[in-house]
mmCIF file of C-alpha atoms and ligand atoms in Angstrom:
data_model
loop_
_atom_site.group_PDB
_atom_site.id
_atom_site.type_symbol
_atom_site.label_atom_id
_atom_site.label_comp_id
_atom_site.label_asym_id
_atom_site.label_seq_id
_atom_site.Cartn_x
_atom_site.Cartn_y
_atom_site.Cartn_z
ATOM 1 C CA MET J 28 102.627 108.460 77.777
ATOM 2 C CA THR J 29 104.677 105.950 79.749
ATOM 3 C CA TRP J 30 105.957 107.463 82.962
ATOM 4 C CA LEU J 31 105.716 104.858 85.717
ATOM 5 C CA GLY J 32 108.960 102.981 86.230
ATOM 6 C CA CYS J 33 111.036 105.652 84.429
ATOM 7 C CA GLN J 34 113.434 105.053 87.289
ATOM 8 C CA ARG J 35 113.562 101.798 89.295
ATOM 9 C CA ILE J 36 115.274 101.321 92.617
ATOM 10 C CA GLU J 37 115.583 97.658 93.590
ATOM 11 C CA LEU J 38 116.400 96.714 97.162
ATOM 12 C CA GLU J 39 117.081 93.348 98.729
ATOM 13 C CA SER J 40 115.553 94.485 101.984
ATOM 14 C CA CYS J 41 114.349 97.652 103.691
ATOM 15 C CA ALA J 42 112.085 98.616 106.565
ATOM 16 C CA SER J 43 109.327 99.876 104.260
ATOM 17 C CA THR J 44 109.393 100.781 100.563
ATOM 18 C CA ASN J 45 107.058 103.694 101.393
ATOM 19 C CA ASP J 46 109.714 105.161 103.693
ATOM 20 C CA GLU J 47 112.419 104.655 101.055
ATOM 21 C CA ALA J 48 110.266 106.201 98.317
ATOM 22 C CA ALA J 49 109.456 109.188 100.563
ATOM 23 C CA ARG J 50 113.175 109.666 101.168
ATOM 24 C CA TYR J 51 113.902 109.543 97.417
ATOM 25 C CA ALA J 52 111.029 111.965 96.779
ATOM 26 C CA ARG J 53 112.420 114.467 99.286
ATOM 27 C CA ALA J 54 115.749 114.175 97.477
ATOM 28 C CA GLY J 55 114.010 115.072 94.175
ATOM 29 C CA ALA J 56 113.099 111.695 92.628
ATOM 30 C CA SER J 57 110.952 112.209 89.559
ATOM 31 C CA HIS J 58 107.278 111.395 88.947
ATOM 32 C CA GLY J 59 107.081 107.667 88.261
ATOM 33 C CA THR J 60 110.071 106.471 90.299
ATOM 34 C CA LEU J 61 109.518 102.950 91.639
ATOM 35 C CA VAL J 62 111.074 101.430 94.746
ATOM 36 C CA ILE J 63 110.811 97.638 94.921
ATOM 37 C CA ALA J 64 112.046 95.382 97.722
ATOM 38 C CA GLU J 65 112.503 91.612 97.918
ATOM 39 C CA ARG J 66 111.266 91.783 101.498
ATOM 40 C CA GLN J 67 110.395 94.402 104.106
ATOM 41 C CA GLU J 68 111.452 94.308 107.736
ATOM 42 C CA ALA J 69 108.715 96.692 108.905
ATOM 43 C CA GLY J 70 106.092 96.759 106.148
ATOM 44 C CA ARG J 71 103.261 99.066 107.094
ATOM 45 C CA GLY J 72 99.542 98.954 106.397
ATOM 46 C CA ARG J 73 96.746 101.415 107.032
ATOM 47 C CA GLU J 74 95.933 102.548 110.563
ATOM 48 C CA GLY J 75 99.328 101.535 111.866
ATOM 49 C CA ARG J 76 98.884 97.847 111.071
ATOM 50 C CA ALA J 77 101.856 95.712 110.029
ATOM 51 C CA TRP J 78 102.087 94.271 106.496
ATOM 52 C CA ALA J 79 103.701 90.819 106.494
ATOM 53 C CA SER J 80 106.454 91.037 103.862
ATOM 54 C CA PRO J 81 108.397 87.785 103.455
ATOM 55 C CA PRO J 82 110.380 87.132 100.242
ATOM 56 C CA GLY J 83 108.183 86.135 97.306
ATOM 57 C CA GLY J 84 105.534 88.885 97.488
ATOM 58 C CA LEU J 85 105.489 92.169 95.654
ATOM 59 C CA TYR J 86 106.354 95.231 97.750
ATOM 60 C CA VAL J 87 106.479 98.345 95.636
ATOM 61 C CA SER J 88 106.122 102.076 96.212
ATOM 62 C CA ALA J 89 105.795 104.708 93.514
ATOM 63 C CA VAL J 90 106.685 108.380 93.762
ATOM 64 C CA MET J 91 103.939 110.339 91.994
ATOM 65 C CA ARG J 92 103.755 114.082 91.499
ATOM 66 C CA PRO J 93 100.296 114.623 89.998
ATOM 67 C CA PRO J 94 99.160 118.208 89.351
ATOM 68 C CA LEU J 95 96.402 118.015 91.967
ATOM 69 C CA PRO J 96 95.378 120.105 94.960
ATOM 70 C CA LEU J 97 96.019 118.327 98.261
ATOM 71 C CA ALA J 98 92.293 117.712 98.802
ATOM 72 C CA ASP J 99 92.076 115.640 95.608
ATOM 73 C CA VAL J 100 94.740 113.147 96.677
ATOM 74 C CA PRO J 101 92.680 110.858 98.993
ATOM 75 C CA PRO J 102 90.181 109.838 96.243
ATOM 76 C CA MET J 103 93.136 108.933 94.025
ATOM 77 C CA THR J 104 93.320 105.804 96.185
ATOM 78 C CA LEU J 105 90.162 104.587 94.455
ATOM 79 C CA ALA J 106 91.869 104.803 91.040
ATOM 80 C CA ILE J 107 94.802 102.846 92.420
ATOM 81 C CA GLY J 108 92.464 100.186 93.795
ATOM 82 C CA ILE J 109 90.872 99.751 90.359
ATOM 83 C CA ALA J 110 94.327 99.370 88.829
ATOM 84 C CA VAL J 111 95.428 96.688 91.298
ATOM 85 C CA CYS J 112 92.106 94.871 90.890
ATOM 86 C CA ASP J 113 92.411 94.889 87.092
ATOM 87 C CA ALA J 114 96.017 93.698 87.238
ATOM 88 C CA ALA J 115 94.881 90.691 89.307
ATOM 89 C CA ARG J 116 91.952 90.058 86.953
ATOM 90 C CA ALA J 117 94.345 90.059 84.000
ATOM 91 C CA PHE J 118 95.741 86.829 85.477
ATOM 92 C CA GLY J 119 92.332 85.260 85.929
ATOM 93 C CA ALA J 120 91.728 86.067 89.600
ATOM 94 C CA PRO J 121 88.115 87.075 90.346
ATOM 95 C CA ALA J 122 89.345 90.117 92.262
ATOM 96 C CA ALA J 123 87.009 92.656 93.867
ATOM 97 C CA LEU J 124 87.407 95.854 95.877
ATOM 98 C CA LYS J 125 86.598 96.291 99.536
ATOM 99 C CA TRP J 126 86.323 99.953 100.455
ATOM 100 C CA PRO J 127 88.512 101.881 100.861
ATOM 101 C CA ASN J 128 91.265 100.031 99.109
ATOM 102 C CA ASP J 129 91.648 96.322 99.801
ATOM 103 C CA VAL J 130 91.727 93.897 96.910
ATOM 104 C CA LEU J 131 89.967 90.635 97.766
ATOM 105 C CA VAL J 132 89.669 87.274 96.057
ATOM 106 C CA ALA J 133 86.936 85.029 97.454
ATOM 107 C CA ASP J 134 86.658 87.298 100.535
ATOM 108 C CA LYS J 135 90.366 86.964 101.320
ATOM 109 C CA LYS J 136 92.889 89.748 101.003
ATOM 110 C CA LEU J 137 95.183 89.603 97.991
ATOM 111 C CA ALA J 138 96.606 93.111 98.067
ATOM 112 C CA GLY J 139 96.706 96.290 100.129
ATOM 113 C CA ILE J 140 97.377 99.904 99.252
ATOM 114 C CA LEU J 141 98.934 102.585 101.444
ATOM 115 C CA VAL J 142 98.886 106.112 99.999
ATOM 116 C CA GLU J 143 100.868 108.769 101.836
ATOM 117 C CA THR J 144 101.245 112.435 100.953
ATOM 118 C CA GLN J 145 104.155 114.827 101.328
ATOM 119 C CA SER J 146 103.345 118.530 101.113
ATOM 120 C CA GLN J 147 105.077 121.872 101.517
ATOM 121 C CA GLY J 148 103.360 125.145 102.415
ATOM 122 C CA GLY J 149 99.929 123.641 101.787
ATOM 123 C CA LYS J 150 100.912 122.419 98.312
ATOM 124 C CA LEU J 151 101.281 118.832 97.214
ATOM 125 C CA ASP J 152 104.889 117.789 96.808
ATOM 126 C CA SER J 153 104.599 114.055 96.214
ATOM 127 C CA VAL J 154 102.269 111.124 96.708
ATOM 128 C CA ILE J 155 103.816 107.849 97.796
ATOM 129 C CA VAL J 156 101.729 104.956 96.522
ATOM 130 C CA GLY J 157 102.655 101.735 98.322
ATOM 131 C CA ILE J 158 101.235 98.444 97.086
ATOM 132 C CA GLY J 159 101.696 95.009 98.602
ATOM 133 C CA VAL J 160 100.529 91.928 96.703
ATOM 134 C CA ASN J 161 100.698 88.349 97.970
ATOM 135 C CA LEU J 162 102.335 86.269 95.251
ATOM 136 C CA GLY J 163 103.216 82.585 95.514
ATOM 137 C CA ILE J 164 102.833 81.748 99.186
ATOM 138 C CA VAL J 165 100.395 83.408 101.578
ATOM 139 C CA PRO J 166 102.387 84.935 104.467
ATOM 140 C CA GLU J 167 101.980 82.617 107.465
ATOM 141 C CA ALA J 168 100.999 85.443 109.833
ATOM 142 C CA VAL J 169 97.841 86.161 107.817
ATOM 143 C CA ALA J 170 97.141 82.718 106.346
ATOM 144 C CA HIS J 171 93.530 82.628 107.677
ATOM 145 C CA ARG J 172 92.444 85.846 105.950
ATOM 146 C CA ALA J 173 94.775 86.289 102.970
ATOM 147 C CA THR J 174 95.248 84.702 99.585
ATOM 148 C CA ALA J 175 98.006 84.769 96.959
ATOM 149 C CA LEU J 176 98.259 84.839 93.189
ATOM 150 C CA GLN J 177 100.445 82.314 91.383
ATOM 151 C CA VAL J 178 102.199 84.772 89.076
ATOM 152 C CA ASP J 179 105.832 85.668 88.728
ATOM 153 C CA ARG J 180 106.671 89.055 90.314
ATOM 154 C CA GLU J 181 108.040 90.785 87.198
ATOM 155 C CA THR J 182 105.104 89.636 85.082
ATOM 156 C CA PHE J 183 102.640 90.961 87.641
ATOM 157 C CA LEU J 184 104.546 94.221 88.057
ATOM 158 C CA ALA J 185 104.493 94.904 84.299
ATOM 159 C CA GLU J 186 100.701 94.529 84.240
ATOM 160 C CA LEU J 187 100.320 96.589 87.419
ATOM 161 C CA VAL J 188 102.387 99.445 85.982
ATOM 162 C CA ALA J 189 100.246 99.547 82.826
ATOM 163 C CA GLN J 190 97.011 99.577 84.847
ATOM 164 C CA LEU J 191 98.265 102.221 87.276
ATOM 165 C CA GLU J 192 99.236 104.539 84.426
ATOM 166 C CA ARG J 193 95.835 104.076 82.841
ATOM 167 C CA TRP J 194 93.715 104.744 85.942
ATOM 168 C CA VAL J 195 95.847 107.421 87.601
ATOM 169 C CA ASP J 196 96.001 109.341 84.304
ATOM 170 C CA ARG J 197 92.238 109.070 83.963
ATOM 171 C CA TYR J 198 91.643 110.315 87.512
ATOM 172 C CA VAL J 199 94.060 113.228 87.122
ATOM 173 C CA ALA J 200 92.649 114.286 83.734
ATOM 174 C CA CYS J 201 88.928 113.675 84.311
ATOM 175 C CA GLY J 202 88.343 113.589 88.088
ATOM 176 C CA LEU J 203 86.506 111.376 90.534
ATOM 177 C CA GLU J 204 83.272 111.078 88.572
ATOM 178 C CA SER J 205 85.166 109.465 85.716
ATOM 179 C CA ILE J 206 86.283 106.503 87.839
ATOM 180 C CA ILE J 207 83.312 105.923 90.163
ATOM 181 C CA PRO J 208 81.398 103.637 87.762
ATOM 182 C CA ALA J 209 84.500 101.461 87.338
ATOM 183 C CA TRP J 210 85.053 101.297 91.107
ATOM 184 C CA THR J 211 81.420 100.406 91.804
ATOM 185 C CA GLU J 212 81.454 97.683 89.134
ATOM 186 C CA ARG J 213 84.426 96.046 90.881
ATOM 187 C CA MET J 214 83.130 96.458 94.442
ATOM 188 C CA ALA J 215 82.797 93.242 96.464
ATOM 189 C CA ARG J 216 79.108 92.470 96.963
ATOM 190 C CA GLY J 217 77.437 91.935 100.326
ATOM 191 C CA LEU J 218 79.862 94.014 102.379
ATOM 192 C CA SER J 219 78.470 95.042 105.732
ATOM 193 C CA ALA J 220 79.386 98.346 107.282
ATOM 194 C CA ILE J 221 78.686 100.461 110.334
ATOM 195 C CA ALA J 222 78.493 104.226 110.039
ATOM 196 C CA GLN J 223 78.332 106.817 112.785
ATOM 197 C CA ILE J 224 75.499 109.198 111.996
ATOM 198 C CA ALA J 225 75.020 112.075 114.448
ATOM 199 C CA GLY J 226 76.802 109.993 117.083
ATOM 200 C CA ALA J 227 74.629 106.895 116.624
ATOM 201 C CA PRO J 228 75.708 103.710 114.838
ATOM 202 C CA LEU J 229 73.868 102.670 111.691
ATOM 203 C CA ALA J 230 74.437 99.207 110.243
ATOM 204 C CA GLY J 231 73.789 98.250 106.672
ATOM 205 C CA GLU J 232 75.075 96.986 103.386
ATOM 206 C CA LEU J 233 77.511 99.029 101.339
ATOM 207 C CA THR J 234 75.971 99.448 97.911
ATOM 208 C CA GLY J 235 78.326 101.878 96.195
ATOM 209 C CA ILE J 236 79.919 105.291 96.096
ATOM 210 C CA ASP J 237 78.155 108.521 95.214
ATOM 211 C CA ARG J 238 79.508 111.020 92.658
ATOM 212 C CA ASP J 239 81.207 113.057 95.390
ATOM 213 C CA GLY J 240 82.842 110.041 97.026
ATOM 214 C CA SER J 241 80.247 109.547 99.818
ATOM 215 C CA LEU J 242 79.448 105.938 100.601
ATOM 216 C CA LEU J 243 75.968 104.555 100.094
ATOM 217 C CA LEU J 244 74.728 102.425 102.955
ATOM 218 C CA LYS J 245 71.427 100.516 102.722
ATOM 219 C CA ASP J 246 69.837 99.849 106.091
ATOM 220 C CA HIS J 247 67.510 96.935 106.985
ATOM 221 C CA THR J 248 64.449 98.899 105.812
ATOM 222 C CA GLY J 249 65.970 99.378 102.361
ATOM 223 C CA THR J 250 66.654 103.096 102.882
ATOM 224 C CA VAL J 251 69.925 104.212 101.330
ATOM 225 C CA HIS J 252 71.981 106.695 103.369
ATOM 226 C CA ARG J 253 74.836 108.816 102.007
ATOM 227 C CA VAL J 254 77.598 108.715 104.594
ATOM 228 C CA ARG J 255 80.982 110.394 104.807
ATOM 229 C CA SER J 256 83.762 107.915 104.245
ATOM 230 C CA GLY J 257 85.580 108.895 107.451
ATOM 231 C CA ASP J 258 82.562 107.808 109.508
ATOM 232 C CA VAL J 259 82.330 104.277 108.145
ATOM 233 C CA GLU J 260 83.872 101.015 109.214
ATOM 234 C CA VAL J 261 83.506 98.156 106.746
ATOM 235 C CA ILE J 262 83.333 94.786 108.385
ATOM 236 C CA ARG J 263 84.007 91.371 106.935
ATOM 237 C CA PRO J 264 81.585 90.152 104.260
ATOM 238 C CA ASP J 265 80.567 87.205 106.431
ATOM 239 C CA ALA J 266 79.748 89.310 109.503
ATOM 240 C CA VAL J 267 76.207 89.090 110.835
ATOM 241 C CA LEU J 268 74.562 92.413 111.521
ATOM 242 C CA SER J 269 71.655 92.910 113.831
ATOM 243 C CA PRO J 270 69.284 95.540 112.397
ATOM 244 C CA THR J 271 69.734 97.759 115.442
ATOM 245 C CA ALA J 272 73.490 97.226 115.890
HETATM 246 C C1 BTN U 8 96.866 97.837 103.956
HETATM 247 O O1 BTN U 8 96.177 96.958 103.444
HETATM 248 O O2 BTN U 8 96.663 98.211 105.127
HETATM 249 C C2 BTN U 8 97.940 98.489 103.130
HETATM 250 C C3 BTN U 8 99.144 97.615 102.949
HETATM 251 C C4 BTN U 8 100.208 98.256 102.088
HETATM 252 C C5 BTN U 8 101.466 97.428 102.030
HETATM 253 C C6 BTN U 8 102.469 98.000 101.075
HETATM 254 S S1 BTN U 8 103.822 96.900 100.766
HETATM 255 C C7 BTN U 8 104.674 98.170 99.934
HETATM 256 C C8 BTN U 8 104.469 99.431 100.745
HETATM 257 N N1 BTN U 8 105.407 99.507 101.853
HETATM 258 C C9 BTN U 8 104.814 99.471 103.033
HETATM 259 O O3 BTN U 8 105.388 99.511 104.134
HETATM 260 N N2 BTN U 8 103.500 99.339 102.871
HETATM 261 C C10 BTN U 8 103.114 99.320 101.471
#
């Protein structure tokens, strides 16, 4: 069933499409409402970072109301990452996923995903799925670590909507296990990470995700550790790790 984009709100400019979408959701916007802006004045990324949002890129937030318990919302980000990755691949970009939800091309960031949840009385009310994709020109502020796709915004958005419907529906109907193989297949290779295990740092290579969403970290001896995602920091693919770091 087609549900994403059932309602579209197009803005010339706003602070953040996530804030606008959250406002529409609180006012009752339906599952699948999209908010799209030409540019953002205060685009936000994860962990309070800014998201450079000059005209030309895609800045879109979707209001989703999946029938999920609150605890099942964070892994939904993985389904969204797969969708963004596949949308980029549909235009020939060799896109890959960097955990938790960056989309890279040749080790540079093409797209970012910011998922925010609104709840009431312990129950999920809405999920705001914000996606930023560099199209055309790479924003100057991030030129050294970002890349852009040469695709027209509407064309990319149409593909993105189709992929999001596909992967979000699959996650909601069949759960995390049903998307982990697809996520692992698309994972960028050679990513280094540092995990905190019982208060001590452990460095290694990220090799995948376990069935319950734990990350798999291979240390310098070849031992694979299952680590909780909240305890892991992924560092750039080109970082050099000392075995004892
Ligand atoms: C990240 O990589 O840290 C996430 C970036 C998410 C950026 C998008 S652009 C559309 C939506 N509005 C925002 O303010 N942020 C997200």
